[in-house]
Tab-separated table of C-alpha atoms and ligand atoms in Angstrom:
chain	number	residue	atom	x	y	z
A	239	MET	CA	18.988	65.333	24.168
A	240	ARG	CA	19.699	66.093	20.541
A	241	TYR	CA	18.100	64.395	17.732
A	242	GLU	CA	19.803	64.162	14.220
A	243	SER	CA	18.448	63.229	10.963
A	244	PRO	CA	21.169	63.083	8.291
A	245	THR	CA	21.232	62.078	4.824
A	246	SER	CA	24.793	61.085	4.432
A	247	THR	CA	26.283	57.569	6.058
A	248	ARG	CA	29.379	59.787	6.812
A	249	GLU	CA	27.671	62.383	8.122
A	250	ALA	CA	25.760	60.013	10.715
A	251	VAL	CA	29.034	58.264	11.264
A	252	ALA	CA	30.465	61.356	12.389
A	253	LEU	CA	27.943	62.520	14.391
A	254	MET	CA	27.998	59.091	16.126
A	255	ALA	CA	31.776	59.135	16.606
A	256	ALA	CA	32.175	62.922	17.898
A	257	GLU	CA	29.356	62.780	20.902
A	258	LYS	CA	31.111	62.395	24.086
A	259	GLY	CA	28.240	61.441	25.776
A	260	ALA	CA	25.762	58.452	25.310
A	261	ALA	CA	24.902	58.264	21.487
A	262	TYR	CA	22.081	56.000	20.155
A	263	LEU	CA	21.022	55.107	16.444
A	264	LEU	CA	17.480	55.269	15.718
A	265	ALA	CA	16.061	52.946	13.381
A	266	GLY	CA	12.285	51.790	14.249
A	267	GLY	CA	12.468	52.769	17.426
A	268	THR	CA	10.683	49.676	18.864
A	269	ASP	CA	13.297	48.686	21.368
A	270	LEU	CA	15.370	52.237	22.193
A	271	LEU	CA	11.935	54.027	22.700
A	272	VAL	CA	11.061	51.594	25.381
A	273	ARG	CA	14.119	51.761	26.625
A	274	MET	CA	14.279	55.833	26.842
A	275	ARG	CA	10.663	55.687	28.024
A	276	GLY	CA	11.488	53.550	30.718
A	277	GLU	CA	14.526	55.476	32.056
A	278	PHE	CA	16.931	52.586	31.206
A	279	ILE	CA	19.204	54.822	29.398
A	280	ASP	CA	18.982	58.778	28.668
A	281	PRO	CA	20.952	59.247	25.296
A	282	GLU	CA	22.869	62.878	24.718
A	283	LEU	CA	22.268	62.241	21.261
A	284	VAL	CA	20.066	60.176	18.797
A	285	VAL	CA	20.965	59.854	15.482
A	286	ASP	CA	17.680	58.335	13.238
A	287	ILE	CA	19.450	56.522	10.220
A	288	LYS	CA	16.101	56.549	8.247
A	289	ARG	CA	16.824	58.951	5.828
A	290	LEU	CA	20.343	57.868	4.881
A	291	PRO	CA	20.649	56.972	1.064
A	292	GLY	CA	19.250	53.263	0.317
A	293	ILE	CA	18.744	52.460	3.664
A	294	ARG	CA	15.037	51.586	2.981
A	295	GLU	CA	15.672	49.737	0.034
A	296	ILE	CA	15.167	45.682	-0.760
A	297	ARG	CA	18.286	45.524	-3.624
A	298	HIS	CA	18.165	41.812	-5.482
A	299	THR	CA	21.920	41.626	-6.333
A	300	ALA	CA	24.310	39.224	-8.423
A	301	ALA	CA	24.964	38.093	-4.963
A	302	GLY	CA	21.466	37.606	-3.451
A	303	PHE	CA	19.755	40.182	-1.336
A	304	SER	CA	20.721	43.258	0.626
A	305	ILE	CA	17.993	44.316	2.868
A	306	GLY	CA	18.686	48.083	4.044
A	307	ALA	CA	18.808	48.347	7.960
A	308	GLY	CA	15.763	51.145	7.616
A	309	VAL	CA	13.667	48.405	5.682
A	310	PRO	CA	10.900	47.608	8.531
A	311	CYS	CA	9.887	43.953	8.600
A	312	VAL	CA	6.526	44.072	7.109
A	313	ALA	CA	8.251	44.849	3.870
A	314	LEU	CA	10.424	41.551	3.733
A	315	GLY	CA	6.816	39.629	2.863
A	316	ARG	CA	6.028	41.960	0.394
A	317	ASP	CA	9.027	41.206	-1.613
A	318	LYS	CA	8.030	38.020	-3.298
A	319	ARG	CA	11.633	37.023	-4.466
A	320	LEU	CA	13.302	37.354	-1.436
A	321	ALA	CA	10.260	35.374	0.482
A	322	ARG	CA	10.403	32.584	-1.665
A	323	ALA	CA	14.436	32.443	-1.221
A	324	TRP	CA	14.459	32.957	2.610
A	325	PRO	CA	11.174	31.977	3.773
A	326	GLY	CA	12.600	30.763	7.259
A	327	VAL	CA	14.323	34.339	7.730
A	328	VAL	CA	10.863	36.276	6.255
A	329	GLU	CA	8.543	34.209	8.811
A	330	ALA	CA	11.341	34.830	11.817
A	331	ALA	CA	11.355	38.673	10.875
A	332	GLN	CA	7.440	38.962	10.704
A	333	LEU	CA	6.857	37.188	14.136
A	334	ILE	CA	8.129	40.832	16.027
A	335	GLY	CA	5.488	42.423	17.869
A	336	SER	CA	2.458	43.209	16.074
A	337	ASP	CA	0.984	45.058	13.032
A	338	GLN	CA	2.433	48.235	14.456
A	339	ILE	CA	5.690	47.052	15.320
A	340	GLN	CA	6.205	45.716	12.210
A	341	GLY	CA	5.591	48.699	10.363
A	342	ARG	CA	8.298	50.173	12.480
A	343	CYS	CA	10.970	47.465	13.420
A	344	THR	CA	13.805	46.548	11.707
A	345	MET	CA	16.029	43.531	11.153
A	346	ALA	CA	19.247	45.375	11.442
A	347	GLY	CA	17.373	46.591	15.317
A	348	ASN	CA	16.556	43.224	16.375
A	349	LEU	CA	20.516	42.272	15.719
A	350	CYS	CA	22.336	45.202	17.246
A	351	ASN	CA	19.508	45.551	20.334
A	352	ALA	CA	21.454	41.846	21.098
A	353	SER	CA	18.486	40.403	22.743
A	354	PRO	CA	19.464	36.335	23.255
A	355	ALA	CA	15.817	36.015	22.253
A	356	ALA	CA	15.855	38.172	19.297
A	357	ASP	CA	13.811	36.457	16.546
A	358	SER	CA	15.480	36.811	13.532
A	359	VAL	CA	18.865	36.416	14.464
A	360	PRO	CA	18.859	32.592	14.490
A	361	ALA	CA	17.374	32.491	10.970
A	362	LEU	CA	19.932	34.913	10.339
A	363	VAL	CA	22.616	33.015	11.653
A	364	ALA	CA	21.306	29.684	10.022
A	365	ALA	CA	21.485	31.667	6.621
A	366	GLN	CA	24.915	32.708	6.743
A	367	ALA	CA	23.647	36.063	6.483
A	368	LYS	CA	26.037	38.889	7.072
A	369	ALA	CA	25.992	42.686	8.217
A	370	VAL	CA	27.591	45.634	6.278
A	371	VAL	CA	28.807	47.767	8.870
A	372	VAL	CA	29.851	51.424	7.954
A	373	GLY	CA	32.155	53.293	10.172
A	374	ALA	CA	35.486	55.448	10.885
A	375	GLY	CA	37.451	52.811	9.367
A	376	GLY	CA	35.381	52.273	6.280
A	377	ARG	CA	32.992	49.579	5.075
A	378	ARG	CA	33.181	45.927	5.837
A	379	ARG	CA	30.884	42.770	5.932
A	380	VAL	CA	30.707	40.881	9.302
A	381	ALA	CA	28.968	37.488	10.006
A	382	VAL	CA	25.805	38.067	11.821
A	383	GLU	CA	26.908	35.634	14.625
A	384	LYS	CA	30.142	37.957	14.921
A	385	ILE	CA	27.596	41.456	16.154
A	386	VAL	CA	26.426	39.848	19.577
A	387	THR	CA	28.966	39.412	21.889
A	388	GLY	CA	26.458	39.144	24.958
A	389	PRO	CA	23.053	40.411	26.332
A	390	GLY	CA	22.789	44.206	25.215
A	391	LYS	CA	26.396	44.022	23.909
A	392	THR	CA	27.960	43.936	20.580
A	393	SER	CA	31.372	43.859	18.911
A	394	LEU	CA	30.292	47.584	16.923
A	395	ALA	CA	32.769	49.842	17.527
A	396	LYS	CA	31.629	53.622	18.657
A	397	GLY	CA	30.426	55.018	15.233
A	398	ASP	CA	29.663	51.779	13.657
A	399	ILE	CA	26.470	51.766	11.710
A	400	VAL	CA	24.954	48.501	10.567
A	401	VAL	CA	23.625	49.792	7.017
A	402	ALA	CA	22.495	46.539	5.454
A	403	ILE	CA	21.855	42.808	6.198
A	404	GLU	CA	22.811	40.644	3.141
A	405	LEU	CA	21.326	37.199	2.326
A	406	PRO	CA	23.231	34.567	-0.155
A	407	LYS	CA	21.552	33.823	-3.309
A	408	ARG	CA	19.800	30.592	-3.143
A	409	PRO	CA	20.026	27.415	-5.276
A	410	ALA	CA	17.291	24.994	-6.295
A	411	LYS	CA	16.348	22.901	-3.860
A	412	SER	CA	17.343	25.176	-0.492
A	413	GLY	CA	14.399	25.728	2.398
A	414	ASP	CA	14.868	27.282	5.697
A	415	ALA	CA	12.500	27.489	8.456
A	416	TYR	CA	12.079	28.856	12.373
A	417	LEU	CA	10.262	28.382	15.215
A	418	ARG	CA	9.970	29.934	18.370
A	419	PHE	CA	8.314	28.921	21.581
A	420	ILE	CA	6.018	31.223	23.382
A	421	PRO	CA	3.662	30.627	26.314
A	422	ARG	CA	0.949	32.675	24.249
A	423	SER	CA	0.351	32.811	20.781
A	424	GLU	CA	1.250	36.391	20.041
A	425	MET	CA	3.586	39.512	21.347
A	426	ASP	CA	5.808	37.330	23.893
A	427	ILE	CA	9.407	37.080	23.916
A	428	ALA	CA	10.806	33.579	22.764
A	429	VAL	CA	11.251	31.178	25.515
A	430	CYS	CA	13.359	29.290	23.113
A	431	SER	CA	13.648	28.962	19.208
A	432	ALA	CA	15.137	27.720	16.236
A	433	GLY	CA	16.403	28.690	12.794
A	434	VAL	CA	17.254	25.979	10.158
A	435	SER	CA	18.639	26.334	6.630
A	436	LEU	CA	19.333	23.468	4.727
A	437	VAL	CA	20.230	22.507	0.871
A	438	LEU	CA	19.412	19.503	-0.821
A	439	GLY	CA	21.647	17.538	-3.070
A	440	PRO	CA	20.275	14.250	-5.510
A	441	ARG	CA	18.140	12.150	-4.568
A	442	ASN	CA	16.936	14.776	-1.750
A	443	VAL	CA	19.693	14.237	0.203
A	444	VAL	CA	20.834	16.913	2.337
A	445	LYS	CA	24.025	18.367	0.947
A	446	GLN	CA	24.711	21.437	3.520
A	447	ALA	CA	23.054	22.447	6.652
A	448	ARG	CA	22.973	25.147	9.307
A	449	VAL	CA	21.472	25.180	12.590
A	450	ALA	CA	21.078	28.140	15.370
A	451	LEU	CA	19.189	28.199	18.681
A	452	GLY	CA	17.776	31.324	20.120
A	453	ALA	CA	17.335	32.269	23.909
A	454	VAL	CA	18.958	28.994	25.442
A	455	ALA	CA	22.731	31.133	25.872
A	456	PRO	CA	23.707	34.613	26.323
A	457	THR	CA	24.151	34.568	22.664
A	458	VAL	CA	22.450	32.962	19.923
A	459	VAL	CA	24.233	29.361	19.712
A	460	GLN	CA	24.729	27.907	16.051
A	461	VAL	CA	25.526	23.956	16.555
A	462	PRO	CA	27.642	22.261	13.920
A	463	LYS	CA	27.207	18.872	14.817
A	464	ALA	CA	23.488	19.039	14.773
A	465	ALA	CA	24.106	19.981	11.298
A	466	ARG	CA	26.517	17.112	10.640
A	467	ALA	CA	23.972	15.073	12.173
A	468	ILE	CA	21.490	15.239	9.309
A	469	VAL	CA	23.921	15.971	6.127
A	470	GLY	CA	23.996	12.910	4.033
A	471	THR	CA	20.788	11.937	5.413
A	472	ARG	CA	16.778	12.264	3.791
A	473	LEU	CA	16.207	13.557	7.195
A	474	GLU	CA	15.634	9.798	8.738
A	475	ASP	CA	13.934	9.556	12.479
A	476	ASP	CA	17.648	8.845	13.374
A	477	ALA	CA	19.455	11.689	11.941
A	478	LEU	CA	16.668	13.766	13.602
A	479	LYS	CA	17.058	12.294	17.235
A	480	GLN	CA	20.968	12.932	16.856
A	481	LEU	CA	20.328	16.415	15.447
A	482	ALA	CA	17.940	16.959	18.442
A	483	ALA	CA	20.578	15.364	21.246
A	484	ALA	CA	23.401	17.877	19.432
A	485	CYS	CA	21.046	20.911	20.215
A	486	GLU	CA	20.490	19.984	23.745
A	487	ALA	CA	23.844	19.146	24.255
A	488	ALA	CA	24.649	23.083	22.998
A	489	CYS	CA	22.088	24.711	25.112
A	490	SER	CA	23.058	26.750	28.199
A	491	PRO	CA	19.972	28.736	29.178
A	492	ILE	CA	18.740	30.530	32.680
A	493	ASP	CA	16.126	29.408	34.429
A	494	ASP	CA	13.679	32.219	34.584
A	495	LYS	CA	9.611	32.945	35.008
A	496	ARG	CA	8.978	31.944	31.355
A	497	GLY	CA	11.209	28.828	31.775
A	498	THR	CA	13.326	26.432	33.070
A	499	ALA	CA	16.937	25.505	32.111
A	500	ALA	CA	15.903	22.083	31.537
A	501	TYR	CA	12.615	23.021	30.000
A	502	ARG	CA	13.971	25.490	27.550
A	503	THR	CA	17.190	22.895	26.470
A	504	GLU	CA	14.522	19.840	25.762
A	505	VAL	CA	12.234	22.440	23.895
A	506	ALA	CA	15.227	23.499	21.924
A	507	GLY	CA	16.097	20.077	20.581
A	508	VAL	CA	11.885	19.649	19.545
A	509	LEU	CA	11.786	23.202	17.694
A	510	ALA	CA	15.233	22.416	15.912
A	511	ARG	CA	14.027	18.806	14.631
A	512	ARG	CA	10.798	20.340	13.795
A	513	ALA	CA	12.151	23.441	11.589
A	514	ALA	CA	14.482	21.212	10.136
A	515	ALA	CA	11.534	18.692	8.695
A	516	ILE	CA	9.645	22.236	7.290
A	517	ALA	CA	13.002	23.227	5.850
A	518	TYR	CA	13.690	19.920	4.074
A	519	ASP	CA	9.925	19.796	3.010
A	520	ARG	CA	10.192	23.881	1.509
A	521	ALA	CA	13.856	22.646	-0.122
A	522	ARG	CA	12.164	19.435	-1.649
A	523	ARG	CA	9.523	21.522	-3.137
A	524	LYS	CA	11.483	23.915	-4.803
A	525	ARG	CA	12.505	23.741	-8.049
B	761	FAD	C1	5.245	45.390	21.841
B	761	FAD	C2	6.746	45.252	21.270
B	761	FAD	C3	6.818	43.601	20.928
B	761	FAD	C4	7.623	43.249	20.592
B	761	FAD	N1	8.083	41.998	20.213
B	761	FAD	C5	8.888	41.244	19.451
B	761	FAD	C6	9.094	39.719	19.139
B	761	FAD	O1	8.089	38.999	19.175
B	761	FAD	N2	10.358	39.579	18.899
B	761	FAD	C7	11.780	40.250	19.112
B	761	FAD	O2	12.677	39.558	18.634
B	761	FAD	N3	11.768	41.197	19.224
B	761	FAD	C8	10.185	41.921	19.963
B	761	FAD	N4	10.148	43.455	19.996
B	761	FAD	C9	11.505	44.204	20.192
B	761	FAD	C10	12.116	44.842	18.562
B	761	FAD	O3	10.621	45.246	18.090
B	761	FAD	C11	12.618	44.488	17.692
B	761	FAD	O4	13.717	43.869	18.725
B	761	FAD	C12	12.885	45.252	16.717
B	761	FAD	O5	13.363	44.316	15.710
B	761	FAD	C13	13.980	46.461	16.856
B	761	FAD	O6	14.195	46.924	15.846
B	761	FAD	P1	14.339	48.511	15.644
B	761	FAD	O7	14.493	49.234	14.144
B	761	FAD	O8	13.064	49.329	15.820
B	761	FAD	O9	15.092	48.851	16.371
B	761	FAD	P2	15.665	50.131	17.526
B	761	FAD	O10	14.838	50.453	18.691
B	761	FAD	O11	15.519	51.350	16.499
B	761	FAD	O12	17.137	50.024	17.930
B	761	FAD	C14	17.611	48.945	18.381
B	761	FAD	C15	18.876	48.999	19.311
B	761	FAD	O13	19.635	48.830	18.114
B	761	FAD	C16	20.453	49.600	17.632
B	761	FAD	N5	20.272	49.674	16.288
B	761	FAD	C17	19.567	50.308	15.476
B	761	FAD	N6	19.980	50.161	14.218
B	761	FAD	C18	21.167	49.933	14.078
B	761	FAD	C19	22.114	50.215	13.246
B	761	FAD	N7	21.518	49.960	12.030
B	761	FAD	N8	23.317	49.629	12.997
B	761	FAD	C20	23.975	49.529	14.728
B	761	FAD	N9	22.538	50.056	15.984
B	761	FAD	C21	21.637	49.883	15.122
B	761	FAD	C22	20.222	51.387	18.047
B	761	FAD	O14	20.491	52.221	18.967
B	761	FAD	C23	19.208	50.475	19.598
B	761	FAD	O15	20.257	50.266	20.534
B	761	FAD	C24	9.037	43.998	20.333
B	761	FAD	C25	9.138	45.225	21.204
B	761	FAD	C26	7.848	45.655	21.377
B	761	FAD	C27	7.721	47.299	21.994
């Protein structure tokens, strides 16, 4: 196996594109190395992205935030402006693994590993995050929900590298939240999860909303009907009931040892309701 650690994005793309055998990018390695050690994959080439320019930086831009694909999740909470603007995204990323994992794992790796239960992805989808992808054809921005196409599968072409995740700027009175259910308190894979992002208008009426569910389908599911159920409301009980019903209707989970399909479906509605209430409360308090 060849290991490369290029210092330019162009070189990284060229290395990946030229390799005839199995080639993988390495960010934190917390998924990749486990799969290699478990002999699920046997790469000819591993390209470490951590020396690429700007890859470990969080930039505050006029449009919002640009989080380099090599930024470890632990760093997200230390960026006070980011944590204030997008508390739900930050809490989702910081649920991943343990302290040791946090020091290595990245949101871009969480996305590109393409697990239906990846914790940061529902929060990123709710936040309308974009992945900045560099490949043989140049640079493009792709909505995060378009990256994962199925368990372990992405829409990325050979040589494509996610170099950053972008989050939009937040207006006043906006909030987001992410909740997952796991049978134990730490270090487990989500049985199901929900991310909600809201913007409030005059008199704290919900003006915009996005709702996304994890671990209830082959990819994260965005639920526009759930969002519509709470727009124009102050999250009264009836609106929350409709949100939960829309979420349940959008679920098509598997039965496995961690939860039956019926259980996942019901809990997804409950989590979405609770996440919406937290996001609303955060938005109400923010000036
Ligand atoms: C003990 C343990 C606990 C865990 N707990 C959780 C958890 O609670 N929640 C959760 O969601 N996950 C969990 N994980 C899984 C893992 O930590 C996360 O998915 C993590 O975010 C992966 O990020 P990484 O930077 O380590 O990715 P890597 O392992 O470096 O890469 C993952 C995959 O994405 C590809 N890739 C990486 N970066 C890029 C890029 N920039 N562009 C294109 N492709 C790329 C790689 O080639 C690889 O296929 C856990 C893992 C372990 C070992």
